[in-house]
Coordinates of C-alpha atoms and ligand atoms in Angstrom, one line a residue:
X28 CA -49.9 69.0 -28.6
X29 CA -48.6 72.2 -27.1
X30 CA -50.3 75.5 -27.7
X31 CA -48.6 77.5 -30.3
X32 CA -45.7 79.3 -28.6
X33 CA -44.4 82.6 -29.6
X34 CA -40.8 83.6 -29.2
X35 CA -39.1 86.9 -29.6
X36 CA -36.3 86.4 -32.1
X37 CA -33.8 88.7 -33.8
X38 CA -34.0 88.3 -37.5
X39 CA -31.5 89.6 -39.9
X40 CA -31.7 90.0 -43.6
X41 CA -29.3 87.1 -44.2
X42 CA -31.8 84.7 -42.8
X43 CA -34.9 86.3 -44.1
X44 CA -33.6 85.0 -47.5
X45 CA -32.2 81.9 -46.0
X46 CA -33.4 79.5 -48.8
X47 CA -30.4 80.2 -50.9
X48 CA -26.7 80.3 -50.1
X49 CA -26.1 83.8 -51.2
X50 CA -25.0 86.2 -48.6
X51 CA -26.5 89.6 -48.6
X52 CA -24.4 92.7 -48.9
X53 CA -26.4 94.6 -46.3
X54 CA -28.2 93.4 -43.3
X55 CA -30.8 94.8 -40.9
X56 CA -31.9 93.8 -37.5
X57 CA -35.5 93.6 -36.4
X58 CA -37.0 92.2 -33.2
X59 CA -40.1 90.3 -34.0
X60 CA -42.4 87.7 -32.5
X61 CA -42.7 84.5 -34.5
X62 CA -44.5 81.3 -33.8
X63 CA -42.5 78.1 -33.6
X64 CA -44.5 76.8 -36.6
X65 CA -43.7 79.9 -38.7
X66 CA -40.0 79.6 -37.7
X67 CA -40.0 76.0 -38.9
X68 CA -41.7 77.0 -42.1
X69 CA -39.4 80.0 -42.8
X70 CA -36.1 78.2 -41.9
X71 CA -36.6 74.6 -42.8
X72 CA -39.9 74.0 -44.7
X73 CA -41.9 70.8 -44.6
X74 CA -40.6 67.8 -42.9
X75 CA -41.4 64.1 -43.2
X76 CA -43.5 62.5 -40.5
X77 CA -43.4 58.8 -39.3
X78 CA -46.3 56.5 -39.5
X79 CA -45.9 55.8 -35.8
X80 CA -46.2 59.0 -33.7
X81 CA -47.1 57.9 -30.3
X82 CA -45.0 56.1 -27.7
X83 CA -45.0 52.4 -28.4
X84 CA -45.0 49.8 -25.6
X85 CA -42.1 47.3 -26.0
X86 CA -42.8 43.9 -27.4
X87 CA -40.8 41.1 -25.7
X88 CA -37.7 40.1 -27.7
X89 CA -38.2 36.6 -29.0
X90 CA -35.7 34.0 -27.7
X91 CA -35.0 33.0 -31.3
X92 CA -33.5 36.5 -31.7
X93 CA -31.0 36.0 -28.9
X94 CA -28.7 33.8 -30.9
X95 CA -26.4 35.2 -33.4
X96 CA -27.5 35.2 -37.0
X97 CA -26.3 32.3 -39.1
X98 CA -22.9 32.6 -40.7
X99 CA -22.9 33.0 -44.4
X100 CA -19.2 32.9 -45.1
X101 CA -17.5 30.4 -42.9
X102 CA -18.5 27.7 -40.5
X103 CA -16.9 29.1 -37.3
X104 CA -20.2 29.4 -35.4
X105 CA -21.6 25.9 -34.7
X106 CA -25.4 26.1 -34.5
X107 CA -26.6 27.6 -31.3
X108 CA -23.1 28.6 -30.2
X109 CA -22.4 32.2 -29.8
X110 CA -18.8 32.5 -30.8
X111 CA -16.2 30.4 -32.6
X112 CA -14.8 28.0 -30.1
X113 CA -11.8 29.8 -28.7
X114 CA -9.8 29.5 -25.6
X115 CA -9.9 32.2 -22.9
X116 CA -6.8 34.1 -22.0
X117 CA -6.7 33.6 -18.3
X118 CA -4.5 36.7 -17.7
X119 CA -7.2 39.0 -18.9
X120 CA -10.3 40.3 -17.2
X121 CA -12.8 43.1 -17.0
X122 CA -13.2 44.0 -13.3
X123 CA -16.7 43.6 -11.8
X124 CA -17.4 47.3 -11.8
X125 CA -16.2 47.9 -15.4
X126 CA -19.2 49.4 -17.1
X127 CA -20.1 49.0 -20.7
X128 CA -22.9 49.8 -23.1
X129 CA -24.0 51.3 -26.4
X130 CA -24.4 54.9 -27.5
X131 CA -26.4 57.2 -29.8
X132 CA -27.1 60.9 -30.3
X133 CA -30.5 62.7 -30.5
X134 CA -30.5 63.9 -34.1
X135 CA -29.1 60.7 -35.4
X136 CA -31.8 58.4 -34.0
X137 CA -34.8 60.4 -32.7
X138 CA -36.7 61.6 -35.7
X139 CA -40.0 63.4 -34.7
X140 CA -38.2 66.6 -35.4
X141 CA -41.2 68.9 -35.2
X142 CA -43.1 67.0 -32.5
X143 CA -44.0 68.1 -29.0
X144 CA -42.5 71.5 -29.3
X145 CA -39.1 70.8 -30.6
X146 CA -37.4 73.8 -32.2
X147 CA -35.2 73.4 -35.3
X148 CA -31.5 72.8 -34.9
X149 CA -28.8 73.7 -37.4
X150 CA -29.0 70.1 -38.6
X151 CA -32.5 70.5 -39.8
X152 CA -31.3 73.3 -42.0
X153 CA -28.2 71.5 -43.1
X154 CA -30.3 68.5 -44.1
X155 CA -33.1 70.4 -45.7
X156 CA -31.7 73.6 -47.1
X157 CA -27.9 73.5 -47.5
X158 CA -26.9 72.6 -51.0
X159 CA -25.2 69.2 -51.3
X160 CA -24.4 69.1 -47.6
X161 CA -25.8 65.6 -46.9
X162 CA -25.5 62.5 -49.1
X163 CA -28.7 61.8 -51.2
X164 CA -30.3 64.8 -49.4
X165 CA -31.2 62.5 -46.5
X166 CA -32.6 64.0 -43.3
X167 CA -33.1 63.1 -39.6
X168 CA -36.8 63.9 -39.9
X169 CA -37.7 60.3 -39.1
X170 CA -34.4 58.6 -38.6
X171 CA -34.9 55.6 -36.3
X172 CA -38.0 57.1 -34.8
X173 CA -36.5 56.5 -31.4
X174 CA -38.5 59.4 -30.1
X175 CA -41.5 57.0 -30.1
X176 CA -39.7 53.6 -30.2
X177 CA -37.3 54.1 -27.2
X178 CA -39.0 51.5 -25.0
X179 CA -38.4 49.0 -27.8
X180 CA -34.8 50.0 -28.2
X181 CA -34.2 49.9 -24.5
X182 CA -35.9 46.4 -24.3
X183 CA -33.7 45.2 -27.1
X184 CA -30.5 46.2 -25.5
X185 CA -31.6 45.0 -22.1
X186 CA -32.4 41.6 -23.7
X187 CA -28.7 41.3 -24.5
X188 CA -27.6 42.3 -21.0
X189 CA -26.3 45.7 -22.0
X190 CA -25.6 47.7 -18.9
X191 CA -25.5 51.3 -20.0
X192 CA -27.3 53.3 -22.7
X193 CA -25.6 56.6 -23.6
X194 CA -27.8 59.0 -25.5
X195 CA -28.0 62.8 -25.9
X196 CA -30.7 65.3 -25.0
X197 CA -31.9 67.6 -27.8
X198 CA -31.2 71.1 -26.7
X199 CA -33.8 72.5 -29.1
X200 CA -36.5 70.2 -27.6
X201 CA -35.8 71.6 -24.1
X202 CA -35.3 75.2 -25.4
X203 CA -37.0 75.4 -28.8
X204 CA -35.1 78.6 -29.6
X205 CA -32.0 77.7 -27.6
X206 CA -32.8 80.0 -24.7
X207 CA -35.8 81.6 -23.1
X208 CA -38.9 79.5 -22.5
X209 CA -38.5 75.8 -21.5
X210 CA -40.6 73.2 -23.2
X211 CA -42.0 71.1 -20.4
X212 CA -43.2 68.4 -22.8
X213 CA -39.6 67.6 -23.8
X214 CA -38.6 67.3 -20.2
X215 CA -41.5 64.8 -19.6
X216 CA -40.4 62.8 -22.6
X217 CA -36.8 62.5 -21.3
X218 CA -38.2 61.7 -17.8
X219 CA -39.8 58.7 -19.4
X220 CA -36.8 57.7 -21.4
X221 CA -34.6 57.8 -18.3
X222 CA -37.2 55.9 -16.2
X223 CA -37.7 53.3 -19.0
X224 CA -33.9 52.6 -18.9
X225 CA -34.0 52.0 -15.1
X226 CA -37.1 49.9 -15.4
X227 CA -35.3 47.7 -17.9
X228 CA -32.2 47.5 -15.8
X229 CA -30.1 49.7 -18.1
X230 CA -28.3 52.7 -16.7
X231 CA -28.7 55.9 -18.7
X232 CA -25.7 58.1 -19.5
X233 CA -26.6 61.6 -20.7
X234 CA -24.8 63.9 -23.1
X235 CA -26.1 67.5 -23.2
X236 CA -24.7 68.5 -26.6
X237 CA -24.1 66.2 -29.5
X238 CA -23.8 68.8 -32.3
X239 CA -27.5 69.7 -32.7
X240 CA -27.2 73.4 -32.0
X241 CA -30.5 75.2 -31.6
X242 CA -31.0 77.2 -34.8
X243 CA -32.1 80.1 -32.8
X244 CA -28.6 80.5 -31.4
X245 CA -27.0 80.1 -34.8
X246 CA -29.2 82.9 -36.1
X247 CA -28.8 85.1 -33.1
X248 CA -25.0 85.0 -32.7
X249 CA -23.4 82.1 -34.7
X250 CA -23.6 79.6 -31.9
X251 CA -20.3 78.6 -30.5
X252 CA -18.5 81.5 -32.2
X253 CA -19.9 83.9 -29.6
X254 CA -19.3 84.1 -25.9
X255 CA -23.0 84.5 -25.3
X256 CA -23.4 80.7 -25.8
X257 CA -21.7 80.1 -22.5
X258 CA -24.6 81.5 -20.5
X259 CA -27.1 79.8 -22.7
X260 CA -25.4 76.5 -22.5
X261 CA -25.2 76.8 -18.7
X262 CA -28.8 77.7 -18.5
X263 CA -29.7 74.6 -20.5
X264 CA -27.4 72.4 -18.4
X265 CA -29.1 73.8 -15.2
X266 CA -32.5 72.6 -16.4
X267 CA -31.1 69.2 -17.1
X268 CA -29.1 68.9 -13.8
X269 CA -32.1 70.1 -11.7
X270 CA -34.4 67.7 -13.5
X271 CA -32.3 64.5 -13.6
X272 CA -29.2 65.3 -11.4
X273 CA -30.3 63.0 -8.6
X274 CA -31.2 60.2 -10.9
X275 CA -28.6 60.0 -13.7
X276 CA -25.1 59.0 -12.6
X277 CA -23.2 59.6 -15.8
X278 CA -23.1 63.0 -17.5
X279 CA -21.3 64.4 -20.5
X280 CA -21.5 68.1 -21.3
X281 CA -20.4 68.1 -24.9
X282 CA -19.5 65.4 -27.5
X283 CA -16.3 65.8 -29.5
X284 CA -15.7 69.6 -29.5
X285 CA -12.8 69.0 -32.0
X286 CA -15.3 67.7 -34.5
X287 CA -18.0 70.2 -34.1
X288 CA -15.7 73.2 -33.8
X289 CA -14.0 72.1 -37.0
X290 CA -17.4 71.9 -38.6
X291 CA -17.1 75.7 -38.7
X292 CA -17.2 77.4 -41.1
X293 CA -20.7 76.2 -41.8
X294 CA -22.0 77.0 -45.3
X295 CA -22.9 80.7 -45.5
X296 CA -26.2 82.2 -46.2
X297 CA -28.4 80.1 -44.0
X298 CA -27.8 82.1 -40.8
X299 CA -26.1 85.2 -39.5
X300 CA -22.9 86.0 -41.3
X301 CA -19.6 86.3 -39.4
X302 CA -16.5 88.3 -40.0
X303 CA -14.3 85.7 -38.3
X304 CA -11.9 84.2 -40.8
X305 CA -13.0 80.6 -41.8
X306 CA -9.9 79.0 -40.5
X307 CA -10.0 80.8 -37.1
X308 CA -13.6 80.0 -36.3
X309 CA -12.8 76.6 -34.8
X310 CA -10.7 78.3 -32.1
X311 CA -13.4 80.7 -31.1
X312 CA -15.7 77.8 -30.8
X313 CA -13.2 75.8 -28.8
X314 CA -12.6 78.7 -26.4
X315 CA -16.3 79.0 -25.6
X316 CA -16.8 75.3 -25.3
X317 CA -14.1 75.2 -22.6
X318 CA -15.8 78.0 -20.7
X319 CA -19.2 76.5 -21.1
X320 CA -18.1 73.0 -20.1
X321 CA -16.2 74.2 -17.1
X322 CA -19.1 76.4 -15.8
X323 CA -21.5 73.5 -16.3
X324 CA -19.2 71.2 -14.4
X325 CA -19.1 73.5 -11.4
X326 CA -22.8 74.1 -11.6
X327 CA -23.4 70.3 -11.5
X328 CA -21.2 70.0 -8.4
X329 CA -22.9 73.0 -6.7
X330 CA -26.3 71.5 -7.4
X331 CA -25.2 68.2 -5.8
X332 CA -25.5 66.2 -9.1
X333 CA -24.7 62.6 -8.4
X334 CA -22.2 60.6 -10.3
X335 CA -19.6 61.7 -12.8
X336 CA -19.4 64.7 -15.1
X337 CA -17.0 64.9 -18.1
X338 CA -16.9 65.7 -21.7
X339 CA -16.3 63.4 -24.7
X340 CA -13.0 64.1 -26.3
X341 CA -12.0 62.4 -29.6
X342 CA -9.1 61.6 -31.8
X343 CA -6.8 58.7 -32.6
X344 CA -3.5 57.3 -31.8
X345 CA -0.7 59.2 -33.6
X346 CA 2.1 57.0 -35.0
X347 CA 5.2 58.8 -36.2
X348 CA 5.8 57.8 -39.8
X349 CA 9.6 57.6 -39.4
X350 CA 11.9 58.0 -36.4
X351 CA 13.1 61.4 -37.5
X352 CA 12.9 64.3 -35.0
X353 CA 10.8 66.3 -37.4
X354 CA 8.1 63.6 -37.5
X355 CA 8.3 63.4 -33.7
X356 CA 7.7 67.1 -33.5
X357 CA 4.8 66.8 -36.0
X358 CA 3.3 64.0 -33.9
X359 CA 3.5 66.3 -30.8
X360 CA 1.8 69.1 -32.6
X361 CA -0.9 66.8 -33.8
X362 CA -1.6 65.7 -30.2
X363 CA -1.6 69.4 -29.1
X364 CA -4.0 70.5 -31.8
X365 CA -6.3 67.6 -31.4
X366 CA -6.8 65.9 -28.0
X367 CA -4.5 68.4 -26.1
X368 CA -6.5 71.4 -27.3
X369 CA -9.3 70.4 -24.8
X370 CA -7.5 67.9 -22.6
X371 CA -4.6 70.1 -21.5
X372 CA -6.8 72.8 -20.1
X373 CA -9.2 70.4 -18.4
X374 CA -6.8 67.8 -17.1
X375 CA -3.5 69.6 -16.7
X376 CA -3.2 73.3 -16.6
X377 CA -6.4 75.3 -17.2
X378 CA -4.8 76.5 -20.4
X379 CA -3.9 75.4 -23.9
X380 CA -0.8 73.5 -24.9
X381 CA 2.0 76.0 -25.7
X382 CA 1.7 75.5 -29.5
X383 CA -2.1 76.0 -29.5
X384 CA -1.9 78.9 -27.0
X385 CA 0.5 80.7 -29.3
X386 CA -2.0 80.5 -32.1
X387 CA -5.2 81.1 -30.2
X388 CA -3.8 84.1 -28.3
X389 CA -2.8 85.7 -31.6
X390 CA -6.5 85.8 -32.3
X391 CA -7.0 87.7 -29.0
X392 CA -8.5 84.7 -27.2
X393 CA -6.9 84.3 -23.8
X394 CA -8.1 82.8 -20.5
X395 CA -7.8 85.0 -17.4
X396 CA -6.1 83.4 -14.4
X397 CA -9.5 83.1 -12.9
X398 CA -10.8 81.3 -15.9
X399 CA -7.8 78.9 -15.9
X400 CA -8.5 78.0 -12.3
X401 CA -12.1 77.5 -13.2
X402 CA -11.4 75.2 -16.2
X403 CA -8.7 73.0 -14.6
X404 CA -9.9 69.8 -13.1
X405 CA -13.4 69.8 -14.6
X406 CA -13.7 66.2 -15.6
X407 CA -14.3 63.1 -13.4
X408 CA -12.7 60.8 -15.9
X409 CA -11.2 60.9 -19.4
X410 CA -13.9 60.0 -21.9
X411 CA -12.4 59.4 -25.3
X412 CA -14.1 58.6 -28.6
X413 CA -11.3 56.5 -29.8
X414 CA -12.0 55.2 -33.3
X415 CA -8.8 55.7 -35.3
X416 CA -5.1 55.5 -35.5
X417 CA -3.1 57.5 -38.1
X418 CA 0.5 58.0 -39.2
X419 CA 1.7 61.6 -38.7
X420 CA 4.7 63.3 -40.3
X421 CA 6.3 66.7 -40.9
X422 CA 5.0 68.4 -44.1
X423 CA 7.2 67.8 -47.2
X424 CA 8.6 71.3 -47.1
X425 CA 9.3 71.1 -43.4
X426 CA 7.6 72.2 -40.2
X427 CA 9.1 75.7 -40.0
X428 CA 7.9 76.8 -43.4
X429 CA 4.4 75.8 -42.5
X430 CA 4.4 77.3 -39.0
X431 CA 5.4 80.7 -40.5
X432 CA 2.9 80.6 -43.3
X433 CA -0.7 80.9 -42.3
X434 CA -1.9 80.1 -45.9
X435 CA -0.3 76.6 -45.8
X436 CA -3.3 74.2 -45.8
X437 CA -1.9 72.3 -42.8
X438 CA -1.5 75.5 -40.7
X439 CA -1.7 75.9 -37.7
X440 CA -1.1 72.3 -36.6
X441 CA 1.3 71.7 -39.5
X442 CA 1.2 68.0 -38.9
X443 CA 0.7 66.0 -42.0
X444 CA -1.2 62.8 -41.9
X445 CA -2.3 59.8 -43.8
X446 CA -5.0 57.2 -43.5
X447 CA -4.3 53.7 -44.9
X448 CA -7.7 54.1 -46.5
X449 CA -10.7 56.4 -45.9
X450 CA -12.9 56.1 -42.8
X451 CA -16.1 55.5 -44.9
X452 CA -14.4 52.5 -46.4
X453 CA -13.7 51.1 -43.0
X454 CA -10.3 52.5 -42.7
X455 CA -10.5 53.5 -39.1
X456 CA -7.8 51.0 -38.4
X457 CA -7.6 51.4 -34.7
X458 CA -7.5 48.2 -32.9
X459 CA -3.7 47.4 -33.1
X460 CA -2.9 50.7 -31.4
X461 CA -5.5 50.8 -28.7
X462 CA -3.4 49.6 -25.8
X463 CA -0.7 52.1 -26.6
X464 CA -3.3 54.8 -27.1
X465 CA -4.9 54.3 -23.8
X466 CA -1.6 54.1 -22.0
X467 CA -0.6 57.4 -23.6
X468 CA -3.8 59.1 -22.3
X469 CA -3.2 57.8 -18.8
X470 CA 0.5 58.9 -18.8
X471 CA -0.1 62.3 -20.4
X472 CA -3.3 63.5 -18.8
X473 CA -3.3 61.4 -15.6
X474 CA -7.1 61.5 -15.4
X475 CA -8.6 61.0 -12.0
X476 CA -11.4 58.4 -12.3
X477 CA -9.7 56.5 -15.2
X478 CA -10.5 56.3 -18.9
X479 CA -13.8 55.6 -20.6
X480 CA -13.7 54.6 -24.3
X481 CA -16.9 56.6 -24.8
X482 CA -17.4 55.7 -28.4
X483 CA -15.8 53.2 -30.7
X484 CA -17.3 51.4 -33.7
X485 CA -16.9 50.5 -37.3
X486 CA -18.6 51.0 -40.6
X487 CA -18.5 48.0 -42.8
X488 CA -17.5 49.0 -46.3
X489 CA -20.4 49.0 -48.7
X490 CA -22.9 47.7 -46.1
X491 CA -25.5 50.2 -47.3
X492 CA -25.5 48.5 -50.7
X493 CA -26.5 45.1 -49.3
X494 CA -30.0 44.0 -49.9
X495 CA -30.4 40.6 -48.3
X496 CA -31.1 40.9 -44.6
X497 CA -29.2 37.8 -43.6
X498 CA -26.2 39.2 -45.4
X499 CA -26.5 42.5 -43.5
X500 CA -26.9 40.8 -40.2
X501 CA -23.7 38.7 -40.7
X502 CA -21.3 41.7 -40.4
X503 CA -18.2 39.8 -40.3
X504 CA -15.7 42.7 -40.5
X505 CA -17.5 44.7 -37.8
X506 CA -17.6 41.5 -35.6
X507 CA -13.8 41.1 -36.1
X508 CA -13.4 44.8 -35.1
X509 CA -15.3 44.3 -31.9
X510 CA -13.5 41.1 -31.2
X511 CA -10.1 42.8 -31.6
X512 CA -11.1 46.0 -29.9
X513 CA -12.3 44.3 -26.8
X514 CA -9.1 42.3 -26.5
X515 CA -7.2 45.5 -27.0
X516 CA -9.0 47.0 -24.0
X517 CA -8.4 43.8 -22.0
X518 CA -4.7 44.0 -22.9
X519 CA -4.6 47.7 -21.7
X520 CA -6.2 46.7 -18.4
X521 CA -3.8 43.9 -18.0
X522 CA -0.9 46.3 -18.5
X523 CA -2.2 48.5 -15.7
X524 CA -4.1 51.2 -17.7
X525 CA -7.1 52.3 -15.7
X526 CA -9.9 51.8 -18.3
X527 CA -13.2 51.9 -16.4
X528 CA -15.8 51.6 -19.1
X529 CA -16.7 51.6 -22.8
X530 CA -19.6 52.5 -25.0
X531 CA -20.0 51.0 -28.5
X532 CA -21.2 53.2 -31.3
X533 CA -24.0 52.4 -32.1
X534 CA -27.0 50.4 -30.9
X535 CA -28.7 50.9 -34.3
X536 CA -27.9 52.1 -37.8
X537 CA -28.6 55.8 -37.9
X538 CA -28.1 59.1 -39.7
X539 CA -24.3 59.4 -40.1
X540 CA -24.4 63.2 -40.4
X541 CA -23.3 64.4 -43.8
X542 CA -23.1 60.8 -45.0
X543 CA -26.8 60.3 -44.3
X544 CA -27.8 56.6 -44.2
X545 CA -25.1 55.6 -46.7
X546 CA -22.6 54.8 -43.9
X547 CA -23.7 52.3 -41.2
X548 CA -22.3 52.0 -37.7
X549 CA -25.1 50.1 -36.1
X550 CA -24.9 46.8 -34.3
X551 CA -28.5 46.4 -35.3
X552 CA -29.8 46.8 -38.8
X553 CA -32.9 49.0 -39.1
X554 CA -35.3 48.6 -41.9
X555 CA -36.0 52.3 -42.4
X556 CA -39.4 51.5 -44.1
X557 CA -40.8 49.4 -41.3
X558 CA -38.6 50.6 -38.5
X559 CA -37.9 47.0 -37.5
X560 CA -34.6 46.3 -35.8
X561 CA -32.5 43.2 -36.2
X562 CA -29.4 42.3 -34.2
X563 CA -26.2 41.9 -36.3
X564 CA -23.6 39.4 -35.4
X565 CA -21.3 42.1 -34.1
X566 CA -23.6 42.9 -31.3
X567 CA -23.2 39.3 -30.0
X568 CA -19.5 39.5 -30.4
X569 CA -19.4 42.7 -28.3
X570 CA -21.6 41.3 -25.5
X571 CA -19.7 38.0 -25.5
X572 CA -16.5 39.7 -24.5
X573 CA -18.1 40.5 -21.2
X574 CA -19.7 37.1 -20.8
X575 CA -16.3 35.6 -21.1
X576 CA -14.1 38.1 -19.4
X577 CA -16.1 40.1 -16.8
X578 CA -15.7 39.1 -13.2
X579 CA -19.0 38.1 -11.7
Ligands
PNW16 C1 -18.4 60.2 -33.8 N1 -12.3 61.0 -35.7 O1 -17.8 61.1 -34.7 C2 -19.7 60.9 -33.4 O2 -19.8 61.2 -32.1 C3 -20.9 60.2 -33.9 O3 -22.0 61.1 -33.9 C4 -20.7 59.5 -35.2 O4 -21.8 59.0 -35.8 C5 -19.6 58.5 -35.0 O5 -18.4 59.0 -34.5 C6 -19.3 57.7 -36.3 O6 -18.7 58.6 -37.2 C7 -16.4 61.0 -34.9 O7 -11.9 61.5 -36.8 C8 -15.9 61.8 -36.0 O8 -11.6 60.6 -34.9 C9 -14.5 61.8 -36.2 C10 -13.7 61.0 -35.4 C11 -14.2 60.3 -34.4 C12 -15.5 60.3 -34.2

């Protein structure tokens, strides 16, 4: 228990009445001291607490667990055999130094949201207060309770021979209000998570920001919409780099800026209001992310941080619907406004792709020459969360009419798209296009240090409705996905694409953001009542790819 800490915060009228989604006509500013407890009570209210709230020592994983769960649907796994009998393709291999692992993010797995001095993040408000924001009003209050069960989680992945565990640090644990006073207890917690990884023979990879913005910064200046976040992020990164920079070899600054910037506009009334038009907010966010990332990168280098520093980009392969030149142009705009928005500045020019630049500079957001020089080259490899592939095409009424009409729903990218079926129903549909996708990344952004598929994974349709554990564990469709995805990476490597690592999402079922626990991405089932973990068949399928194809 830490002593009650008081922080000076700026309160405005909008958040004094933050329980409802009404925005106030007038606002006032006061500077006040508030305890962390009172801040929680005002902004979030009561939270659920797990039965287990001290760090648990790992219990050894029983050898009976280390064989795949029995098949329910077809007899392809003879008893005791890990995969269907299948011949090896001798022209494929993962090089010896190819690194692979599993991933998670703080708010999705940790729980213990109020413990040991953690301050609230925007996700505590989104789950507790925002009306209809999260399916079934589920929260991350307890989640997988990994805050206390990490030794068990690490032991379970180590038992399967997993090499890397990629997780994120909770900014509002380190800085309960986002800036100001550091919470030493949080640092000690992550010291032990990191050390526990090494003790188990698993290498930790750290992400500094996986969407859980400290609420204090959202209340103070709308988070990523304001340039002040750059200094605050760099101050946070500095604490992490100084603490773990000589130990941790793999660093990511931010996870998927496209996704979290497009999360703006957040529902109004829960935090400071903004006059930035809803559709423009993502570009303010992106601008500040690029500056924050780049400064953090240079800071890491100047502090002598060992290993690699990059950010996790995301997106999907873009397939032109037809061979028309309009669809080709739409595809290019889609790359520009997705991957290229962050990748062109960081890997190529220090600045946005021309199409994006035209739009962003119309908002008054421009990088100076010095900033461009600072941004360019700030990633030691290309980390891509590569889940999907989609068809793209020009809008029905043509590209030009969209580009000249800011009220067109597709503006400003103006690329129209279609999924075969929605992501929550398993429609990520990526594996066929993975080799082309990875080759595109290599040819377009020419990353030094190669490509890491920093997340990929699959939600089985309707898995959350299953009630029989054996049925849940035999995740045939996800297994097929991992089977195909691994072969797609092998194919890419065989074609000469420099893929150096991959991280499967996710080691356990967890809080899938606005979809709560209704959508499952885990390679382990978690009984959320008992917090017991059970390997699913897909985990064995994933691991097996390395058993068969990685050079010893
Ligand atoms: C990732 N896309 O989000 C996140 O990093 C995870 O936190 C999340 O749980 C996981 O994927 C599964 O959804 C993505 O549209 C969101 O390409 C969107 C895309 C990719 C990843």
